mmCIF file of C-alpha atoms in Angstrom:
data_model
loop_
_atom_site.group_PDB
_atom_site.id
_atom_site.type_symbol
_atom_site.label_atom_id
_atom_site.label_comp_id
_atom_site.label_asym_id
_atom_site.label_seq_id
_atom_site.Cartn_x
_atom_site.Cartn_y
_atom_site.Cartn_z
ATOM 1 C CA MET G 1 67.203 -20.108 165.396
ATOM 2 C CA THR G 2 66.849 -23.818 165.815
ATOM 3 C CA GLY G 3 68.572 -25.992 168.388
ATOM 4 C CA LYS G 4 70.282 -24.794 171.526
ATOM 5 C CA GLU G 5 70.100 -21.256 172.789
ATOM 6 C CA TRP G 6 73.340 -19.368 173.212
ATOM 7 C CA PRO G 7 74.602 -19.051 176.786
ATOM 8 C CA LEU G 8 73.438 -16.159 178.922
ATOM 9 C CA TYR G 9 75.823 -13.363 179.912
ATOM 10 C CA GLU G 10 75.370 -10.664 182.539
ATOM 11 C CA VAL G 11 76.328 -7.160 181.492
ATOM 12 C CA PHE G 12 77.913 -4.525 183.763
ATOM 13 C CA ILE G 13 78.340 -0.947 182.604
ATOM 14 C CA ARG G 14 80.388 1.847 184.112
ATOM 15 C CA SER G 15 78.825 5.194 183.293
ATOM 16 C CA LYS G 16 80.836 8.342 182.666
ATOM 17 C CA SER G 17 80.277 9.761 186.125
ATOM 18 C CA GLY G 18 79.893 6.490 187.975
ATOM 19 C CA LEU G 19 82.713 5.012 189.967
ATOM 20 C CA SER G 20 81.868 1.364 189.647
ATOM 21 C CA HIS G 21 80.308 -0.967 187.118
ATOM 22 C CA ARG G 22 76.606 -1.605 187.640
ATOM 23 C CA HIS G 23 74.490 -4.458 186.445
ATOM 24 C CA ALA G 24 72.648 -3.372 183.286
ATOM 25 C CA GLY G 25 70.953 -6.573 182.165
ATOM 26 C CA SER G 26 71.760 -9.717 180.273
ATOM 27 C CA ILE G 27 72.227 -10.921 176.712
ATOM 28 C CA HIS G 28 72.725 -14.174 174.850
ATOM 29 C CA ALA G 29 75.977 -14.810 172.987
ATOM 30 C CA ALA G 30 77.977 -17.752 171.670
ATOM 31 C CA ASP G 31 81.341 -16.529 172.941
ATOM 32 C CA ASP G 32 82.978 -13.785 174.982
ATOM 33 C CA GLN G 33 83.727 -11.415 172.093
ATOM 34 C CA MET G 34 80.201 -11.711 170.780
ATOM 35 C CA ALA G 35 78.916 -10.999 174.274
ATOM 36 C CA LEU G 36 80.951 -7.816 174.487
ATOM 37 C CA ASP G 37 79.658 -6.644 171.093
ATOM 38 C CA ALA G 38 76.060 -7.499 171.923
ATOM 39 C CA ALA G 39 76.358 -5.681 175.259
ATOM 40 C CA ARG G 40 77.696 -2.617 173.486
ATOM 41 C CA ASP G 41 74.914 -2.687 170.899
ATOM 42 C CA THR G 42 72.182 -3.350 173.433
ATOM 43 C CA TYR G 43 73.128 -1.311 176.487
ATOM 44 C CA THR G 44 75.306 1.615 175.388
ATOM 45 C CA ARG G 45 73.304 2.928 172.432
ATOM 46 C CA ARG G 46 72.498 6.164 174.259
ATOM 47 C CA SER G 47 75.988 6.826 175.609
ATOM 48 C CA GLU G 48 75.296 5.046 178.860
ATOM 49 C CA GLY G 49 78.825 3.928 179.472
ATOM 50 C CA VAL G 50 82.566 4.111 179.074
ATOM 51 C CA SER G 51 83.423 0.571 180.111
ATOM 52 C CA ILE G 52 81.703 -2.803 179.806
ATOM 53 C CA TRP G 53 82.166 -6.052 181.679
ATOM 54 C CA VAL G 54 80.453 -9.246 180.598
ATOM 55 C CA VAL G 55 80.468 -12.500 182.489
ATOM 56 C CA ARG G 56 78.799 -15.843 181.872
ATOM 57 C CA SER G 57 75.758 -16.001 184.110
ATOM 58 C CA SER G 58 76.715 -19.557 185.023
ATOM 59 C CA GLN G 59 79.999 -18.233 186.456
ATOM 60 C CA ILE G 60 78.253 -16.070 189.016
ATOM 61 C CA VAL G 61 78.007 -17.579 192.476
ATOM 62 C CA ALA G 62 74.812 -16.292 194.037
ATOM 63 C CA SER G 63 73.360 -16.465 197.498
ATOM 64 C CA ASP G 64 70.461 -18.828 197.964
ATOM 65 C CA PRO G 65 67.111 -17.058 198.512
ATOM 66 C CA ALA G 66 66.051 -19.908 200.794
ATOM 67 C CA GLU G 67 68.893 -19.005 203.123
ATOM 68 C CA SER G 68 68.171 -15.299 203.139
ATOM 69 C CA ALA G 69 67.025 -15.427 206.758
ATOM 70 C CA ALA G 70 70.374 -16.759 207.932
ATOM 71 C CA PHE G 71 72.285 -14.537 205.542
ATOM 72 C CA PHE G 72 70.711 -11.156 206.028
ATOM 73 C CA GLU G 73 68.402 -10.986 209.037
ATOM 74 C CA PRO G 74 71.104 -10.995 211.721
ATOM 75 C CA ALA G 75 72.276 -7.619 210.400
ATOM 76 C CA GLU G 76 68.901 -6.018 210.937
ATOM 77 C CA ASP G 77 69.145 -5.485 214.723
ATOM 78 C CA LYS G 78 72.805 -4.432 214.826
ATOM 79 C CA ILE G 79 72.146 -0.741 214.885
ATOM 80 C CA TYR G 80 75.595 -0.091 216.370
ATOM 81 C CA ARG G 81 77.025 -0.907 212.933
ATOM 82 C CA HIS G 82 75.621 2.360 211.592
ATOM 83 C CA PRO G 83 77.554 5.559 212.268
ATOM 84 C CA THR G 84 74.331 7.308 213.271
ATOM 85 C CA PHE G 85 74.214 5.112 216.373
ATOM 86 C CA TYR G 86 77.008 7.106 217.961
ATOM 87 C CA ASP G 87 76.616 10.527 219.524
ATOM 88 C CA MET G 88 78.936 13.106 218.164
ATOM 89 C CA PRO G 89 81.060 14.939 220.767
ATOM 90 C CA ASP G 90 80.300 18.651 220.967
ATOM 91 C CA GLY G 91 82.571 20.799 218.863
ATOM 92 C CA VAL G 92 83.114 18.241 216.135
ATOM 93 C CA ASP G 93 81.423 19.603 213.039
ATOM 94 C CA ASN G 94 82.558 17.065 210.509
ATOM 95 C CA LEU G 95 83.719 13.522 210.855
ATOM 96 C CA MET I 30 86.127 18.248 134.905
ATOM 97 C CA ASN I 31 87.359 20.878 137.365
ATOM 98 C CA LYS I 32 88.280 20.122 140.947
ATOM 99 C CA GLU I 33 85.020 21.501 142.374
ATOM 100 C CA SER I 34 82.761 19.310 140.266
ATOM 101 C CA ALA I 35 84.966 16.292 140.958
ATOM 102 C CA LEU I 36 84.574 16.877 144.679
ATOM 103 C CA LEU I 37 80.802 17.174 144.285
ATOM 104 C CA ALA I 38 80.647 13.910 142.318
ATOM 105 C CA TYR I 39 82.880 12.193 144.859
ATOM 106 C CA VAL I 40 80.831 13.289 147.876
ATOM 107 C CA THR I 41 77.593 12.300 146.117
ATOM 108 C CA ARG I 42 79.002 8.850 145.458
ATOM 109 C CA LEU I 43 79.962 8.448 149.092
ATOM 110 C CA GLY I 44 76.369 9.290 149.927
ATOM 111 C CA ASP I 45 75.096 6.791 147.347
ATOM 112 C CA ASN I 46 77.238 4.000 148.773
ATOM 113 C CA ALA I 47 76.025 4.719 152.283
ATOM 114 C CA LEU I 48 72.362 5.068 151.317
ATOM 115 C CA VAL I 49 72.143 1.989 149.106
ATOM 116 C CA LEU I 50 73.905 -0.256 151.614
ATOM 117 C CA GLY I 51 71.890 1.260 154.470
ATOM 118 C CA GLN I 52 68.645 0.607 152.597
ATOM 119 C CA ARG I 53 69.630 -3.018 151.951
ATOM 120 C CA MET I 54 70.277 -3.422 155.673
ATOM 121 C CA VAL I 55 67.009 -1.721 156.582
ATOM 122 C CA GLU I 56 65.218 -4.299 154.427
ATOM 123 C CA GLN I 57 66.391 -6.917 156.909
ATOM 124 C CA VAL I 58 65.213 -5.168 160.035
ATOM 125 C CA ALA I 59 63.052 -7.575 162.061
ATOM 126 C CA ALA I 60 64.365 -10.546 160.046
ATOM 127 C CA TYR I 61 67.659 -11.298 161.792
ATOM 128 C CA PRO I 62 68.204 -14.697 163.401
ATOM 129 C CA GLU I 63 69.012 -13.455 166.924
ATOM 130 C CA LEU I 64 67.770 -10.493 168.927
ATOM 131 C CA GLU I 65 71.289 -9.248 169.670
ATOM 132 C CA GLU I 66 72.282 -9.340 165.997
ATOM 133 C CA GLU I 67 69.000 -7.741 165.065
ATOM 134 C CA LEU I 68 69.920 -4.745 167.195
ATOM 135 C CA ALA I 69 73.421 -4.615 165.749
ATOM 136 C CA ASN I 70 72.083 -4.685 162.179
ATOM 137 C CA ALA I 71 69.552 -1.937 162.848
ATOM 138 C CA ASN I 72 72.206 0.209 164.564
ATOM 139 C CA PHE I 73 74.608 -0.305 161.684
ATOM 140 C CA ALA I 74 71.938 0.466 159.090
ATOM 141 C CA LEU I 75 71.152 3.728 160.858
ATOM 142 C CA ASP I 76 74.850 4.598 160.956
ATOM 143 C CA TYR I 77 74.861 4.306 157.181
ATOM 144 C CA ILE I 78 71.681 6.338 156.723
ATOM 145 C CA GLY I 79 73.192 9.004 158.984
ATOM 146 C CA GLN I 80 76.364 9.072 156.913
ATOM 147 C CA ALA I 81 74.344 9.325 153.691
ATOM 148 C CA ARG I 82 72.548 12.360 155.132
ATOM 149 C CA MET I 83 75.821 14.094 155.969
ATOM 150 C CA PHE I 84 77.299 13.406 152.525
ATOM 151 C CA TYR I 85 74.139 14.474 150.680
ATOM 152 C CA SER I 86 73.681 17.645 152.700
ATOM 153 C CA TYR I 87 77.249 18.601 151.927
ATOM 154 C CA ALA I 88 76.803 17.690 148.254
ATOM 155 C CA GLY I 89 73.783 20.020 148.161
ATOM 156 C CA GLU I 90 75.901 22.843 149.584
ATOM 157 C CA LEU I 91 78.720 22.193 147.130
ATOM 158 C CA GLU I 92 76.269 22.189 144.247
ATOM 159 C CA GLY I 93 74.694 25.432 145.407
ATOM 160 C CA GLN I 94 71.362 24.936 143.670
ATOM 161 C CA GLY I 95 69.234 24.562 146.737
ATOM 162 C CA ARG I 96 68.994 20.779 146.697
ATOM 163 C CA GLY I 97 68.944 19.070 150.080
ATOM 164 C CA GLU I 98 69.576 15.544 151.300
ATOM 165 C CA ASP I 99 66.073 14.345 150.397
ATOM 166 C CA ASP I 100 66.426 15.549 146.808
ATOM 167 C CA PHE I 101 69.531 13.453 146.414
ATOM 168 C CA ALA I 102 68.024 10.394 148.052
ATOM 169 C CA PHE I 103 64.495 10.425 146.691
ATOM 170 C CA LEU I 104 64.381 12.453 143.503
ATOM 171 C CA ARG I 105 67.189 11.040 141.400
ATOM 172 C CA ASP I 106 66.952 8.185 138.956
ATOM 173 C CA GLU I 107 68.866 4.943 138.984
ATOM 174 C CA ASN I 108 71.472 6.080 136.436
ATOM 175 C CA GLU I 109 72.306 9.095 138.605
ATOM 176 C CA PHE I 110 73.364 6.857 141.498
ATOM 177 C CA GLY I 111 77.100 6.176 141.612
ATOM 178 C CA ASN I 112 77.170 3.454 144.243
ATOM 179 C CA LEU I 113 79.223 0.281 143.912
ATOM 180 C CA LEU I 114 77.491 -2.745 142.402
ATOM 181 C CA LEU I 115 78.463 -4.785 145.457
ATOM 182 C CA LEU I 116 76.165 -2.730 147.671
ATOM 183 C CA GLU I 117 73.013 -3.005 145.583
ATOM 184 C CA GLN I 118 73.065 -6.808 145.296
ATOM 185 C CA PRO I 119 69.969 -8.344 146.882
ATOM 186 C CA ASN I 120 70.139 -9.701 150.404
ATOM 187 C CA GLY I 121 70.646 -13.398 150.873
ATOM 188 C CA HIS I 122 71.254 -15.246 154.135
ATOM 189 C CA PHE I 123 73.096 -13.961 157.201
ATOM 190 C CA GLY I 124 76.468 -15.129 155.831
ATOM 191 C CA ASP I 125 75.906 -13.144 152.630
ATOM 192 C CA SER I 126 75.237 -9.989 154.652
ATOM 193 C CA ILE I 127 78.323 -10.451 156.791
ATOM 194 C CA THR I 128 80.517 -11.178 153.773
ATOM 195 C CA ARG I 129 79.329 -8.126 151.860
ATOM 196 C CA LEU I 130 79.956 -5.925 154.884
ATOM 197 C CA VAL I 131 83.468 -7.217 155.475
ATOM 198 C CA LEU I 132 84.443 -6.905 151.800
ATOM 199 C CA PHE I 133 83.121 -3.348 151.615
ATOM 200 C CA GLU I 134 83.982 -2.009 155.057
ATOM 201 C CA LEU I 135 87.588 -3.120 154.779
ATOM 202 C CA PHE I 136 87.804 -0.788 151.777
ATOM 203 C CA TYR I 137 85.536 1.918 153.182
ATOM 204 C CA LEU I 138 87.409 2.241 156.465
ATOM 205 C CA ALA I 139 90.694 2.788 154.619
ATOM 206 C CA GLN I 140 88.968 5.272 152.323
ATOM 207 C CA LEU I 141 87.571 7.226 155.286
ATOM 208 C CA GLU I 142 90.913 7.216 157.082
ATOM 209 C CA ALA I 143 92.518 8.765 154.017
ATOM 210 C CA LEU I 144 89.682 11.253 153.552
ATOM 211 C CA ALA I 145 89.999 12.375 157.171
ATOM 212 C CA ARG I 146 93.363 13.800 156.103
ATOM 213 C CA CYS I 147 92.256 15.354 152.795
ATOM 214 C CA ASP I 148 92.401 19.059 151.959
ATOM 215 C CA ASP I 149 88.674 19.701 152.092
ATOM 216 C CA VAL I 150 87.871 20.479 155.714
ATOM 217 C CA ARG I 151 84.183 19.536 155.714
ATOM 218 C CA LEU I 152 84.739 16.237 153.967
ATOM 219 C CA ALA I 153 87.584 15.466 156.351
ATOM 220 C CA GLU I 154 85.323 16.134 159.336
ATOM 221 C CA ILE I 155 82.517 13.932 158.055
ATOM 222 C CA ALA I 156 85.003 11.173 157.255
ATOM 223 C CA ALA I 157 86.552 11.337 160.711
ATOM 224 C CA ARG I 158 83.155 10.907 162.295
ATOM 225 C CA ALA I 159 82.097 8.038 160.017
ATOM 226 C CA GLU I 160 85.447 6.327 160.509
ATOM 227 C CA LYS I 161 84.706 5.596 164.165
ATOM 228 C CA GLU I 162 81.396 3.944 163.314
ATOM 229 C CA ILE I 163 82.845 1.798 160.553
ATOM 230 C CA ARG I 164 85.802 0.714 162.685
ATOM 231 C CA TYR I 165 83.365 -0.866 165.110
ATOM 232 C CA HIS I 166 81.232 -2.418 162.337
ATOM 233 C CA LEU I 167 84.287 -4.007 160.821
ATOM 234 C CA ARG I 168 85.415 -5.437 164.135
ATOM 235 C CA HIS I 169 81.984 -6.957 164.698
ATOM 236 C CA ASN I 170 81.532 -8.263 161.162
ATOM 237 C CA THR I 171 85.053 -9.654 160.848
ATOM 238 C CA GLN I 172 84.530 -11.682 164.000
ATOM 239 C CA TRP I 173 81.378 -13.088 162.453
ATOM 240 C CA LEU I 174 83.079 -13.993 159.189
ATOM 241 C CA VAL I 175 85.763 -15.883 161.113
ATOM 242 C CA ARG I 176 83.138 -17.547 163.302
ATOM 243 C CA LEU I 177 81.127 -18.708 160.296
ATOM 244 C CA GLY I 178 84.110 -19.735 158.193
ATOM 245 C CA ASP I 179 85.791 -21.567 161.043
ATOM 246 C CA GLY I 180 82.488 -22.845 162.447
ATOM 247 C CA THR I 181 80.518 -25.895 161.384
ATOM 248 C CA GLU I 182 80.863 -27.613 158.040
ATOM 249 C CA GLU I 183 77.586 -26.089 156.910
ATOM 250 C CA SER I 184 78.452 -22.542 157.965
ATOM 251 C CA HIS I 185 81.853 -22.894 156.315
ATOM 252 C CA CYS I 186 80.396 -24.066 152.985
ATOM 253 C CA ARG I 187 77.685 -21.429 152.945
ATOM 254 C CA VAL I 188 79.939 -18.498 153.738
ATOM 255 C CA GLN I 189 82.569 -19.715 151.267
ATOM 256 C CA ALA I 190 79.816 -19.605 148.629
ATOM 257 C CA SER I 191 79.022 -16.031 149.738
ATOM 258 C CA VAL I 192 82.648 -15.015 149.271
ATOM 259 C CA ASN I 193 82.772 -16.720 145.844
ATOM 260 C CA ASN I 194 79.577 -14.961 144.703
ATOM 261 C CA LEU I 195 80.449 -11.485 145.874
ATOM 262 C CA TRP I 196 84.122 -11.531 144.910
ATOM 263 C CA GLN I 197 83.397 -10.381 141.331
ATOM 264 C CA TYR I 198 82.139 -7.026 142.660
ATOM 265 C CA THR I 199 85.248 -6.160 144.661
ATOM 266 C CA GLY I 200 87.392 -5.018 141.722
ATOM 267 C CA GLU I 201 85.161 -2.009 141.145
ATOM 268 C CA MET I 202 86.196 -0.471 144.459
ATOM 269 C CA PHE I 203 89.716 0.064 143.147
ATOM 270 C CA GLY I 204 89.105 1.051 139.537
ATOM 271 C CA ALA I 205 89.969 4.759 139.567
ATOM 272 C CA ASP I 206 88.060 7.008 137.174
ATOM 273 C CA ASN I 207 88.378 10.728 136.502
ATOM 274 C CA VAL I 208 86.630 11.700 139.721
ATOM 275 C CA ASP I 209 88.855 9.529 141.916
ATOM 276 C CA THR I 210 91.995 10.775 140.230
ATOM 277 C CA ILE I 211 91.120 14.463 140.509
ATOM 278 C CA VAL I 212 90.122 14.119 144.173
ATOM 279 C CA GLU I 213 93.374 12.293 144.860
ATOM 280 C CA LYS I 214 95.539 14.888 143.107
ATOM 281 C CA ALA I 215 93.701 18.149 143.774
ATOM 282 C CA TRP I 216 92.342 17.451 147.278
ATOM 283 C CA SER I 217 94.956 15.013 148.626
ATOM 284 C CA GLY I 218 92.340 12.273 148.552
ATOM 285 C CA PRO I 219 92.928 8.533 148.834
ATOM 286 C CA SER I 220 95.086 6.681 146.361
ATOM 287 C CA LEU I 221 93.014 3.709 145.223
ATOM 288 C CA GLU I 222 96.179 1.866 144.354
ATOM 289 C CA ARG I 223 97.379 2.096 147.925
ATOM 290 C CA LEU I 224 93.931 1.202 149.278
ATOM 291 C CA GLU I 225 93.886 -1.897 147.096
ATOM 292 C CA GLU I 226 97.282 -3.037 148.315
ATOM 293 C CA ARG I 227 96.160 -2.736 151.904
ATOM 294 C CA TRP I 228 92.775 -4.322 151.206
ATOM 295 C CA ARG I 229 94.355 -7.352 149.562
ATOM 296 C CA SER I 230 96.683 -8.032 152.439
ATOM 297 C CA ASP I 231 93.918 -7.459 155.036
ATOM 298 C CA ILE I 232 91.331 -9.645 153.312
ATOM 299 C CA ASN I 233 93.885 -12.407 152.825
ATOM 300 C CA ALA I 234 94.653 -12.401 156.527
ATOM 301 C CA ILE I 235 90.962 -12.496 157.432
ATOM 302 C CA LEU I 236 90.184 -15.307 154.985
ATOM 303 C CA ILE I 237 93.071 -17.382 156.324
ATOM 304 C CA ASN I 238 91.844 -16.776 159.848
ATOM 305 C CA ALA I 239 88.372 -17.868 158.770
ATOM 306 C CA THR I 240 89.777 -20.962 157.005
ATOM 307 C CA LEU I 241 88.193 -19.681 153.791
ATOM 308 C CA SER I 242 89.914 -19.685 150.432
ATOM 309 C CA LYS I 243 90.341 -16.700 148.181
ATOM 310 C CA PRO I 244 88.329 -17.203 144.978
ATOM 311 C CA GLU I 245 90.504 -18.133 142.022
ATOM 312 C CA ASN I 246 88.336 -16.270 139.560
ATOM 313 C CA ASP I 247 89.563 -12.718 139.164
ATOM 314 C CA GLY I 248 86.945 -11.709 136.571
ATOM 315 C CA MET I 249 85.425 -8.471 137.825
ATOM 316 C CA VAL I 250 82.282 -6.554 136.896
ATOM 317 C CA SER I 251 81.962 -2.813 137.294
ATOM 318 C CA GLY I 252 79.821 0.099 136.139
ATOM 319 C CA GLY I 253 78.061 1.263 139.294
ATOM 320 C CA LYS I 254 80.278 4.293 139.774
ATOM 321 C CA ALA I 255 79.362 5.427 136.248
ATOM 322 C CA GLY I 256 75.640 4.871 136.811
ATOM 323 C CA ARG I 257 75.422 1.530 134.973
ATOM 324 C CA HIS I 258 73.713 -0.697 137.497
ATOM 325 C CA SER I 259 72.539 -4.256 137.801
ATOM 326 C CA GLU I 260 68.800 -4.849 137.429
ATOM 327 C CA HIS I 261 68.448 -4.905 141.222
ATOM 328 C CA LEU I 262 68.980 -1.225 141.978
ATOM 329 C CA GLY I 263 65.898 -0.038 140.089
ATOM 330 C CA TYR I 264 63.538 -2.143 142.229
ATOM 331 C CA MET I 265 65.214 -1.041 145.412
ATOM 332 C CA ILE I 266 65.017 2.621 144.495
ATOM 333 C CA ALA I 267 61.406 2.311 143.347
ATOM 334 C CA GLU I 268 60.410 1.058 146.776
ATOM 335 C CA MET I 269 62.597 3.558 148.612
ATOM 336 C CA GLN I 270 61.383 6.569 146.608
ATOM 337 C CA TYR I 271 57.727 5.625 146.294
ATOM 338 C CA LEU I 272 56.382 7.980 148.937
ATOM 339 C CA GLN I 273 58.273 11.062 147.779
ATOM 340 C CA ARG I 274 57.382 10.388 144.153
ATOM 341 C CA VAL I 275 53.661 9.948 144.853
ATOM 342 C CA HIS I 276 53.403 12.689 147.498
ATOM 343 C CA PRO I 277 56.188 15.139 146.667
ATOM 344 C CA GLY I 278 57.433 17.044 149.672
ATOM 345 C CA ALA I 279 55.551 14.842 152.156
ATOM 346 C CA SER I 280 57.039 15.037 155.646
ATOM 347 C CA TRP I 281 56.282 13.745 159.127
#
């Protein structure tokens, strides 16, 4: 192939038992329909899925790794956000 | 010809179509222009080889002389193959491959749909399974034909030339012989007349969508179904059968 490469698409597959779509990988395609076909041929050959989403990689808004300290570190010392932080009252077996 | 031998000949031909087209596609493995299309071509080729195996195995059972799928594929001569001439034509560029597939699969899908409702249970089951594969192929390949036809000036010209070249082989799909007629009447098989009607309206719609014109020339060549092939099939078969001919019975 000479000239420009086709745009990159990210592929999300929902497996038979899975509840939500998960990122499977990426493919190159010239348009949306081609992306869907290529995703099917590349990522569901072994019955991995029952539903496919594709999205142009350029359409994904991603967090900046350089800002990861501000983004994610404040959550690290907030142990009260985890249910295990709280003592269970006696007599409550399931919550 | 009685209805049993017509069914045997019909199933063998289905196997021949699938094997010869599958082999042509296999020849292009590792030569496709994009990785994603490479995978699609290899998947599609294997679908065809898988269908050929099912048809040949069943043909062996119908024949009842102990021949298996490999005997049909590797130990018959060129004039015993009843595939369509369209499918044995040598590979050209990507547009040629796509055009051949659309022209054939538009017919083949309709044929399989009809066979899935025929009176022979095994054939109907095989057809129903193959139908799902071909429905996807056709979707994929039709999109490509439209993309190429309605694409750049170069892609348009090249794929129009593909359509013009291959058009002469499309008439053979609908020329009913004894075998077709008996399978239609005695097994509730497909009516080629009805398949042709549908094919013509479908291909017209696709060509219009792809901004391609239908070739004016309606001169058709045929003979493949009767075992009279173009010079290309012999070379293809020689390569495909080489191993089994030189080392009979060789296996993995």
